[in-house]
PDB file of N, CA and C in Angstrom:
ATOM      1  N   MET N 178      71.337  34.540 104.555  1.00 78.00           N
ATOM      2  CA  MET N 178      72.742  34.709 104.825  1.00 78.00           C
ATOM      3  C   MET N 178      73.320  33.332 105.123  1.00 78.00           C
ATOM      4  N   SER N 179      74.394  33.003 104.432  1.00 88.00           N
ATOM      5  CA  SER N 179      75.025  31.705 104.660  1.00 88.00           C
ATOM      6  C   SER N 179      75.921  31.770 105.898  1.00 88.00           C
ATOM      7  N   ILE N 180      76.397  30.606 106.312  1.00 94.00           N
ATOM      8  CA  ILE N 180      77.261  30.541 107.504  1.00 94.00           C
ATOM      9  C   ILE N 180      78.560  31.295 107.250  1.00 94.00           C
ATOM     10  N   THR N 181      79.091  31.153 106.058  1.00 95.00           N
ATOM     11  CA  THR N 181      80.333  31.855 105.733  1.00 95.00           C
ATOM     12  C   THR N 181      80.139  33.367 105.792  1.00 95.00           C
ATOM     13  N   SER N 182      79.041  33.849 105.262  1.00 92.00           N
ATOM     14  CA  SER N 182      78.756  35.284 105.307  1.00 92.00           C
ATOM     15  C   SER N 182      78.595  35.766 106.736  1.00 92.00           C
ATOM     16  N   ALA N 183      77.945  34.977 107.558  1.00 94.00           N
ATOM     17  CA  ALA N 183      77.752  35.348 108.955  1.00 94.00           C
ATOM     18  C   ALA N 183      79.089  35.404 109.698  1.00 94.00           C
ATOM     19  N   LEU N 184      79.970  34.432 109.434  1.00 96.00           N
ATOM     20  CA  LEU N 184      81.279  34.429 110.080  1.00 96.00           C
ATOM     21  C   LEU N 184      82.151  35.597 109.622  1.00 96.00           C
ATOM     22  N   VAL N 185      82.105  35.895 108.328  1.00 96.00           N
ATOM     23  CA  VAL N 185      82.882  37.032 107.815  1.00 96.00           C
ATOM     24  C   VAL N 185      82.355  38.332 108.400  1.00 96.00           C
ATOM     25  N   LEU N 186      81.045  38.483 108.472  1.00 95.00           N
ATOM     26  CA  LEU N 186      80.455  39.679 109.068  1.00 95.00           C
ATOM     27  C   LEU N 186      80.873  39.810 110.531  1.00 95.00           C
ATOM     28  N   PHE N 187      80.848  38.702 111.269  1.00 97.00           N
ATOM     29  CA  PHE N 187      81.263  38.744 112.673  1.00 97.00           C
ATOM     30  C   PHE N 187      82.738  39.110 112.795  1.00 97.00           C
ATOM     31  N   ALA N 188      83.587  38.550 111.930  1.00 98.00           N
ATOM     32  CA  ALA N 188      85.024  38.845 111.991  1.00 98.00           C
ATOM     33  C   ALA N 188      85.294  40.322 111.704  1.00 98.00           C
ATOM     34  N   VAL N 189      84.620  40.875 110.722  1.00 97.00           N
ATOM     35  CA  VAL N 189      84.812  42.293 110.393  1.00 97.00           C
ATOM     36  C   VAL N 189      84.369  43.169 111.560  1.00 97.00           C
ATOM     37  N   ILE N 190      83.212  42.878 112.127  1.00 97.00           N
ATOM     38  CA  ILE N 190      82.718  43.657 113.269  1.00 97.00           C
ATOM     39  C   ILE N 190      83.647  43.482 114.458  1.00 97.00           C
ATOM     40  N   TRP N 191      84.121  42.251 114.704  1.00 98.00           N
ATOM     41  CA  TRP N 191      84.996  41.995 115.844  1.00 98.00           C
ATOM     42  C   TRP N 191      86.274  42.828 115.746  1.00 98.00           C
ATOM     43  N   PHE N 192      86.916  42.823 114.585  1.00 98.00           N
ATOM     44  CA  PHE N 192      88.161  43.571 114.452  1.00 98.00           C
ATOM     45  C   PHE N 192      87.930  45.078 114.506  1.00 98.00           C
ATOM     46  N   MET N 193      86.827  45.559 113.975  1.00 98.00           N
ATOM     47  CA  MET N 193      86.527  46.986 114.076  1.00 98.00           C
ATOM     48  C   MET N 193      86.353  47.393 115.543  1.00 98.00           C
ATOM     49  N   VAL N 194      85.613  46.595 116.288  1.00 97.00           N
ATOM     50  CA  VAL N 194      85.406  46.894 117.709  1.00 97.00           C
ATOM     51  C   VAL N 194      86.723  46.747 118.471  1.00 97.00           C
ATOM     52  N   PHE N 195      87.533  45.761 118.123  1.00 97.00           N
ATOM     53  CA  PHE N 195      88.814  45.537 118.806  1.00 97.00           C
ATOM     54  C   PHE N 195      89.737  46.742 118.648  1.00 97.00           C
ATOM     55  N   PHE N 196      89.791  47.292 117.437  1.00 96.00           N
ATOM     56  CA  PHE N 196      90.651  48.452 117.217  1.00 96.00           C
ATOM     57  C   PHE N 196      90.114  49.702 117.911  1.00 96.00           C
ATOM     58  N   ILE N 197      88.831  49.721 118.219  1.00 96.00           N
ATOM     59  CA  ILE N 197      88.273  50.827 118.997  1.00 96.00           C
ATOM     60  C   ILE N 197      88.568  50.635 120.481  1.00 96.00           C
ATOM     61  N   VAL N 198      88.511  49.387 120.957  1.00 95.00           N
ATOM     62  CA  VAL N 198      88.697  49.095 122.376  1.00 95.00           C
ATOM     63  C   VAL N 198      90.175  49.170 122.795  1.00 95.00           C
ATOM     64  N   LEU N 199      91.088  48.871 121.885  1.00 93.00           N
ATOM     65  CA  LEU N 199      92.512  48.814 122.249  1.00 93.00           C
ATOM     66  C   LEU N 199      93.036  50.064 122.963  1.00 93.00           C
ATOM     67  N   PRO N 200      92.809  51.267 122.469  1.00 92.00           N
ATOM     68  CA  PRO N 200      93.406  52.430 123.146  1.00 92.00           C
ATOM     69  C   PRO N 200      92.640  52.936 124.369  1.00 92.00           C
ATOM     70  N   LEU N 201      91.498  52.372 124.692  1.00 92.00           N
ATOM     71  CA  LEU N 201      90.720  52.861 125.822  1.00 92.00           C
ATOM     72  C   LEU N 201      91.410  52.513 127.143  1.00 92.00           C
ATOM     73  N   ARG N 202      91.517  53.491 128.036  1.00 91.00           N
ATOM     74  CA  ARG N 202      92.129  53.335 129.357  1.00 91.00           C
ATOM     75  C   ARG N 202      93.502  52.685 129.289  1.00 91.00           C
ATOM     76  N   LEU N 203      94.303  53.093 128.328  1.00 89.00           N
ATOM     77  CA  LEU N 203      95.632  52.540 128.134  1.00 89.00           C
ATOM     78  C   LEU N 203      96.644  53.348 128.947  1.00 89.00           C
ATOM     79  N   THR N 204      97.458  52.675 129.714  1.00 89.00           N
ATOM     80  CA  THR N 204      98.537  53.321 130.461  1.00 89.00           C
ATOM     81  C   THR N 204      99.842  53.038 129.736  1.00 89.00           C
ATOM     82  N   THR N 205     100.520  54.080 129.309  1.00 90.00           N
ATOM     83  CA  THR N 205     101.772  53.895 128.585  1.00 90.00           C
ATOM     84  C   THR N 205     102.932  53.720 129.558  1.00 90.00           C
ATOM     85  N   GLN N 206     104.044  53.247 129.030  1.00 91.00           N
ATOM     86  CA  GLN N 206     105.232  53.071 129.859  1.00 91.00           C
ATOM     87  C   GLN N 206     105.746  54.423 130.346  1.00 91.00           C
ATOM     88  N   GLY N 207     105.582  55.457 129.527  1.00 90.00           N
ATOM     89  CA  GLY N 207     106.002  56.793 129.934  1.00 90.00           C
ATOM     90  C   GLY N 207     105.187  57.314 131.102  1.00 90.00           C
ATOM     91  N   GLU N 208     103.873  57.030 131.092  1.00 90.00           N
ATOM     92  CA  GLU N 208     103.014  57.449 132.200  1.00 90.00           C
ATOM     93  C   GLU N 208     103.313  56.650 133.467  1.00 90.00           C
ATOM     94  N   ALA N 209     103.643  55.378 133.294  1.00 89.00           N
ATOM     95  CA  ALA N 209     103.936  54.528 134.443  1.00 89.00           C
ATOM     96  C   ALA N 209     105.329  54.798 135.004  1.00 89.00           C
ATOM     97  N   GLY N 210     106.189  55.398 134.204  1.00 88.00           N
ATOM     98  CA  GLY N 210     107.542  55.718 134.657  1.00 88.00           C
ATOM     99  C   GLY N 210     108.519  54.574 134.561  1.00 88.00           C
ATOM    100  N   GLU N 211     108.159  53.506 133.900  1.00 89.00           N
ATOM    101  CA  GLU N 211     109.034  52.341 133.745  1.00 89.00           C
ATOM    102  C   GLU N 211     109.180  52.015 132.276  1.00 89.00           C
ATOM    103  N   ILE N 212     110.118  52.672 131.616  1.00 91.00           N
ATOM    104  CA  ILE N 212     110.313  52.457 130.183  1.00 91.00           C
ATOM    105  C   ILE N 212     111.330  51.332 129.993  1.00 91.00           C
ATOM    106  N   VAL N 213     110.919  50.285 129.306  1.00 90.00           N
ATOM    107  CA  VAL N 213     111.788  49.148 129.015  1.00 90.00           C
ATOM    108  C   VAL N 213     112.761  49.578 127.926  1.00 90.00           C
ATOM    109  N   PRO N 214     114.059  49.325 128.108  1.00 92.00           N
ATOM    110  CA  PRO N 214     115.028  49.714 127.078  1.00 92.00           C
ATOM    111  C   PRO N 214     114.696  49.082 125.729  1.00 92.00           C
ATOM    112  N   GLY N 215     114.747  49.894 124.678  1.00 93.00           N
ATOM    113  CA  GLY N 215     114.461  49.420 123.322  1.00 93.00           C
ATOM    114  C   GLY N 215     113.017  49.614 122.904  1.00 93.00           C
ATOM    115  N   THR N 216     112.188  50.160 123.787  1.00 90.00           N
ATOM    116  CA  THR N 216     110.791  50.415 123.438  1.00 90.00           C
ATOM    117  C   THR N 216     110.510  51.907 123.536  1.00 90.00           C
ATOM    118  N   HIS N 217     109.417  52.326 122.911  1.00 91.00           N
ATOM    119  CA  HIS N 217     109.000  53.716 122.974  1.00 91.00           C
ATOM    120  C   HIS N 217     108.306  53.987 124.302  1.00 91.00           C
ATOM    121  N   ALA N 218     108.302  55.231 124.679  1.00 91.00           N
ATOM    122  CA  ALA N 218     107.611  55.608 125.916  1.00 91.00           C
ATOM    123  C   ALA N 218     106.100  55.469 125.759  1.00 91.00           C
ATOM    124  N   SER N 219     105.637  55.476 124.514  1.00 89.00           N
ATOM    125  CA  SER N 219     104.193  55.364 124.268  1.00 89.00           C
ATOM    126  C   SER N 219     103.714  53.914 124.187  1.00 89.00           C
ATOM    127  N   ALA N 220     104.615  52.953 124.370  1.00 90.00           N
ATOM    128  CA  ALA N 220     104.219  51.543 124.369  1.00 90.00           C
ATOM    129  C   ALA N 220     103.404  51.252 125.627  1.00 90.00           C
ATOM    130  N   PRO N 221     102.416  50.365 125.527  1.00 90.00           N
ATOM    131  CA  PRO N 221     101.584  50.087 126.699  1.00 90.00           C
ATOM    132  C   PRO N 221     102.373  49.422 127.828  1.00 90.00           C
ATOM    133  N   ALA N 222     102.099  49.842 129.060  1.00 90.00           N
ATOM    134  CA  ALA N 222     102.744  49.227 130.223  1.00 90.00           C
ATOM    135  C   ALA N 222     102.126  47.855 130.492  1.00 90.00           C
ATOM    136  N   ASP N 223     100.805  47.764 130.403  1.00 88.00           N
ATOM    137  CA  ASP N 223     100.092  46.500 130.566  1.00 88.00           C
ATOM    138  C   ASP N 223      98.931  46.518 129.581  1.00 88.00           C
ATOM    139  N   ALA N 224      99.074  45.776 128.493  1.00 87.00           N
ATOM    140  CA  ALA N 224      98.090  45.850 127.405  1.00 87.00           C
ATOM    141  C   ALA N 224      96.746  45.218 127.758  1.00 87.00           C
ATOM    142  N   GLN N 225      96.713  44.227 128.641  1.00 91.00           N
ATOM    143  CA  GLN N 225      95.498  43.527 129.044  1.00 91.00           C
ATOM    144  C   GLN N 225      94.705  43.024 127.825  1.00 91.00           C
ATOM    145  N   ILE N 226      95.394  42.342 126.938  1.00 94.00           N
ATOM    146  CA  ILE N 226      94.788  41.885 125.683  1.00 94.00           C
ATOM    147  C   ILE N 226      93.646  40.898 125.938  1.00 94.00           C
ATOM    148  N   LYS N 227      93.809  40.011 126.903  1.00 96.00           N
ATOM    149  CA  LYS N 227      92.763  39.018 127.172  1.00 96.00           C
ATOM    150  C   LYS N 227      91.462  39.698 127.616  1.00 96.00           C
ATOM    151  N   LYS N 228      91.572  40.675 128.495  1.00 95.00           N
ATOM    152  CA  LYS N 228      90.395  41.405 128.970  1.00 95.00           C
ATOM    153  C   LYS N 228      89.746  42.181 127.823  1.00 95.00           C
ATOM    154  N   ARG N 229      90.567  42.802 126.998  1.00 95.00           N
ATOM    155  CA  ARG N 229      90.046  43.583 125.878  1.00 95.00           C
ATOM    156  C   ARG N 229      89.389  42.682 124.820  1.00 95.00           C
ATOM    157  N   ALA N 230      89.935  41.487 124.638  1.00 96.00           N
ATOM    158  CA  ALA N 230      89.345  40.542 123.686  1.00 96.00           C
ATOM    159  C   ALA N 230      87.974  40.062 124.172  1.00 96.00           C
ATOM    160  N   LYS N 231      87.837  39.854 125.482  1.00 97.00           N
ATOM    161  CA  LYS N 231      86.542  39.436 126.027  1.00 97.00           C
ATOM    162  C   LYS N 231      85.499  40.539 125.870  1.00 97.00           C
ATOM    163  N   ILE N 232      85.875  41.769 126.175  1.00 96.00           N
ATOM    164  CA  ILE N 232      84.966  42.902 126.008  1.00 96.00           C
ATOM    165  C   ILE N 232      84.576  43.040 124.541  1.00 96.00           C
ATOM    166  N   THR N 233      85.565  42.907 123.668  1.00 97.00           N
ATOM    167  CA  THR N 233      85.313  43.023 122.227  1.00 97.00           C
ATOM    168  C   THR N 233      84.345  41.955 121.756  1.00 97.00           C
ATOM    169  N   THR N 234      84.501  40.733 122.231  1.00 98.00           N
ATOM    170  CA  THR N 234      83.628  39.647 121.800  1.00 98.00           C
ATOM    171  C   THR N 234      82.185  39.895 122.215  1.00 98.00           C
ATOM    172  N   VAL N 235      81.977  40.372 123.432  1.00 98.00           N
ATOM    173  CA  VAL N 235      80.613  40.642 123.899  1.00 98.00           C
ATOM    174  C   VAL N 235      79.968  41.755 123.081  1.00 98.00           C
ATOM    175  N   VAL N 236      80.688  42.856 122.883  1.00 97.00           N
ATOM    176  CA  VAL N 236      80.145  43.992 122.129  1.00 97.00           C
ATOM    177  C   VAL N 236      79.932  43.609 120.673  1.00 97.00           C
ATOM    178  N   ALA N 237      80.900  42.890 120.083  1.00 98.00           N
ATOM    179  CA  ALA N 237      80.785  42.493 118.679  1.00 98.00           C
ATOM    180  C   ALA N 237      79.613  41.536 118.468  1.00 98.00           C
ATOM    181  N   PHE N 238      79.384  40.626 119.401  1.00 98.00           N
ATOM    182  CA  PHE N 238      78.265  39.705 119.255  1.00 98.00           C
ATOM    183  C   PHE N 238      76.937  40.455 119.287  1.00 98.00           C
ATOM    184  N   PHE N 239      76.827  41.432 120.186  1.00 98.00           N
ATOM    185  CA  PHE N 239      75.613  42.243 120.281  1.00 98.00           C
ATOM    186  C   PHE N 239      75.372  43.010 118.975  1.00 98.00           C
ATOM    187  N   LEU N 240      76.412  43.651 118.457  1.00 97.00           N
ATOM    188  CA  LEU N 240      76.274  44.390 117.196  1.00 97.00           C
ATOM    189  C   LEU N 240      75.992  43.452 116.022  1.00 97.00           C
ATOM    190  N   TRP N 241      76.665  42.284 116.020  1.00 97.00           N
ATOM    191  CA  TRP N 241      76.451  41.321 114.941  1.00 97.00           C
ATOM    192  C   TRP N 241      75.011  40.812 114.943  1.00 97.00           C
ATOM    193  N   ALA N 242      74.465  40.564 116.121  1.00 97.00           N
ATOM    194  CA  ALA N 242      73.089  40.069 116.210  1.00 97.00           C
ATOM    195  C   ALA N 242      72.109  41.088 115.634  1.00 97.00           C
ATOM    196  N   ILE N 243      72.333  42.352 115.919  1.00 95.00           N
ATOM    197  CA  ILE N 243      71.455  43.398 115.378  1.00 95.00           C
ATOM    198  C   ILE N 243      71.592  43.488 113.862  1.00 95.00           C
ATOM    199  N   ILE N 244      72.830  43.535 113.368  1.00 92.00           N
ATOM    200  CA  ILE N 244      73.055  43.689 111.921  1.00 92.00           C
ATOM    201  C   ILE N 244      72.601  42.447 111.165  1.00 92.00           C
ATOM    202  N   ALA N 245      72.963  41.265 111.648  1.00 93.00           N
ATOM    203  CA  ALA N 245      72.571  40.032 110.967  1.00 93.00           C
ATOM    204  C   ALA N 245      71.057  39.854 110.998  1.00 93.00           C
ATOM    205  N   GLY N 246      70.449  40.183 112.120  1.00 93.00           N
ATOM    206  CA  GLY N 246      68.989  40.085 112.203  1.00 93.00           C
ATOM    207  C   GLY N 246      68.296  41.013 111.228  1.00 93.00           C
ATOM    208  N   THR N 247      68.826  42.203 111.071  1.00 90.00           N
ATOM    209  CA  THR N 247      68.261  43.149 110.112  1.00 90.00           C
ATOM    210  C   THR N 247      68.420  42.644 108.686  1.00 90.00           C
ATOM    211  N   LEU N 248      69.587  42.082 108.369  1.00 87.00           N
ATOM    212  CA  LEU N 248      69.819  41.577 107.016  1.00 87.00           C
ATOM    213  C   LEU N 248      68.956  40.360 106.712  1.00 87.00           C
ATOM    214  N   VAL N 249      68.839  39.454 107.676  1.00 90.00           N
ATOM    215  CA  VAL N 249      68.053  38.234 107.458  1.00 90.00           C
ATOM    216  C   VAL N 249      66.560  38.547 107.367  1.00 90.00           C
ATOM    217  N   SER N 250      66.112  39.559 108.105  1.00 91.00           N
ATOM    218  CA  SER N 250      64.687  39.891 108.098  1.00 91.00           C
ATOM    219  C   SER N 250      64.223  40.414 106.742  1.00 91.00           C
ATOM    220  N   GLY N 251      65.140  40.923 105.949  1.00 84.00           N
ATOM    221  CA  GLY N 251      64.771  41.450 104.644  1.00 84.00           C
ATOM    222  C   GLY N 251      64.278  42.883 104.695  1.00 84.00           C
ATOM    223  N   TYR N 252      64.395  43.513 105.854  1.00 83.00           N
ATOM    224  CA  TYR N 252      63.947  44.902 105.983  1.00 83.00           C
ATOM    225  C   TYR N 252      64.753  45.812 105.057  1.00 83.00           C
ATOM    226  N   PHE N 253      66.055  45.548 104.936  1.00 78.00           N
ATOM    227  CA  PHE N 253      66.918  46.250 103.992  1.00 78.00           C
ATOM    228  C   PHE N 253      67.479  45.230 103.023  1.00 78.00           C
ATOM    229  N   SER N 254      67.741  45.658 101.822  1.00 74.00           N
ATOM    230  CA  SER N 254      68.411  44.799 100.861  1.00 74.00           C
ATOM    231  C   SER N 254      69.458  45.634 100.130  1.00 74.00           C
ATOM    232  N   VAL N 255      70.226  44.973  99.282  1.00 72.00           N
ATOM    233  CA  VAL N 255      71.251  45.681  98.524  1.00 72.00           C
ATOM    234  C   VAL N 255      70.598  46.678  97.570  1.00 72.00           C
ATOM    235  N   ARG N 256      69.453  46.353  97.061  1.00 78.00           N
ATOM    236  CA  ARG N 256      68.758  47.260  96.135  1.00 78.00           C
ATOM    237  C   ARG N 256      68.304  48.552  96.824  1.00 78.00           C
ATOM    238  N   ASP N 257      68.155  48.521  98.138  1.00 81.00           N
ATOM    239  CA  ASP N 257      67.763  49.733  98.860  1.00 81.00           C
ATOM    240  C   ASP N 257      68.868  50.784  98.883  1.00 81.00           C
ATOM    241  N   ILE N 258      70.108  50.359  98.752  1.00 80.00           N
ATOM    242  CA  ILE N 258      71.210  51.317  98.751  1.00 80.00           C
ATOM    243  C   ILE N 258      71.789  51.530  97.356  1.00 80.00           C
ATOM    244  N   ASP N 259      71.079  51.121  96.345  1.00 82.00           N
ATOM    245  CA  ASP N 259      71.487  51.319  94.955  1.00 82.00           C
ATOM    246  C   ASP N 259      71.027  52.709  94.504  1.00 82.00           C
ATOM    247  N   TRP N 260      71.837  53.717  94.840  1.00 84.00           N
ATOM    248  CA  TRP N 260      71.455  55.097  94.563  1.00 84.00           C
ATOM    249  C   TRP N 260      71.582  55.473  93.094  1.00 84.00           C
ATOM    250  N   PHE N 261      72.390  54.743  92.338  1.00 85.00           N
ATOM    251  CA  PHE N 261      72.621  55.074  90.936  1.00 85.00           C
ATOM    252  C   PHE N 261      71.854  54.160  89.984  1.00 85.00           C
ATOM    253  N   HIS N 262      70.960  53.354  90.512  1.00 81.00           N
ATOM    254  CA  HIS N 262      70.078  52.469  89.740  1.00 81.00           C
ATOM    255  C   HIS N 262      70.853  51.563  88.795  1.00 81.00           C
ATOM    256  N   ARG N 263      71.929  51.027  89.260  1.00 82.00           N
ATOM    257  CA  ARG N 263      72.737  50.103  88.463  1.00 82.00           C
ATOM    258  C   ARG N 263      72.233  48.669  88.562  1.00 82.00           C
ATOM    259  N   MET N 264      71.385  48.387  89.542  1.00 78.00           N
ATOM    260  CA  MET N 264      70.905  47.035  89.744  1.00 78.00           C
ATOM    261  C   MET N 264      69.480  46.854  89.230  1.00 78.00           C
ATOM    262  N   SER N 265      68.978  47.814  88.514  1.00 72.00           N
ATOM    263  CA  SER N 265      67.608  47.702  88.020  1.00 72.00           C
ATOM    264  C   SER N 265      67.523  46.592  86.980  1.00 72.00           C
ATOM    265  N   THR N 266      66.370  46.049  86.848  1.00 67.00           N
ATOM    266  CA  THR N 266      66.156  44.974  85.888  1.00 67.00           C
ATOM    267  C   THR N 266      66.257  45.539  84.484  1.00 67.00           C
ATOM    268  N   PRO N 267      67.106  44.939  83.638  1.00 62.00           N
ATOM    269  CA  PRO N 267      67.243  45.484  82.275  1.00 62.00           C
ATOM    270  C   PRO N 267      65.983  45.239  81.455  1.00 62.00           C
ATOM    271  N   GLU N 268      65.660  46.191  80.640  1.00 65.00           N
ATOM    272  CA  GLU N 268      64.488  46.078  79.751  1.00 65.00           C
ATOM    273  C   GLU N 268      64.830  45.137  78.608  1.00 65.00           C
ATOM    274  N   VAL N 269      63.908  44.237  78.309  1.00 61.00           N
ATOM    275  CA  VAL N 269      64.111  43.296  77.211  1.00 61.00           C
ATOM    276  C   VAL N 269      63.410  43.882  75.988  1.00 61.00           C
ATOM    277  N   SER N 270      64.195  44.125  74.957  1.00 61.00           N
ATOM    278  CA  SER N 270      63.594  44.673  73.730  1.00 61.00           C
ATOM    279  C   SER N 270      63.305  43.540  72.765  1.00 61.00           C
ATOM    280  N   ARG N 271      62.133  43.616  72.135  1.00 60.00           N
ATOM    281  CA  ARG N 271      61.741  42.570  71.181  1.00 60.00           C
ATOM    282  C   ARG N 271      61.553  43.149  69.814  1.00 60.00           C
TER     283      ARG N 271
END
């Protein structure tokens, strides 16, 4: 796995985890009773983005280490998930 592949894999995992972490323990403005004019009642009262980004980074790094380690070890390869045998070596006819 090249450095670029590792960074792209980490970015994809990070954003997936971030979108999972965002709505957890979210207090909306409607629940808090302080709705700012021009916003929806379902808008977050205090998003705590910095805290959520730190949690996301820790979880994403842990998941990335497991996935990247599995890919680098060679335990699984792309050919293992080739269910339709499209990647088989073509027969050379003479």
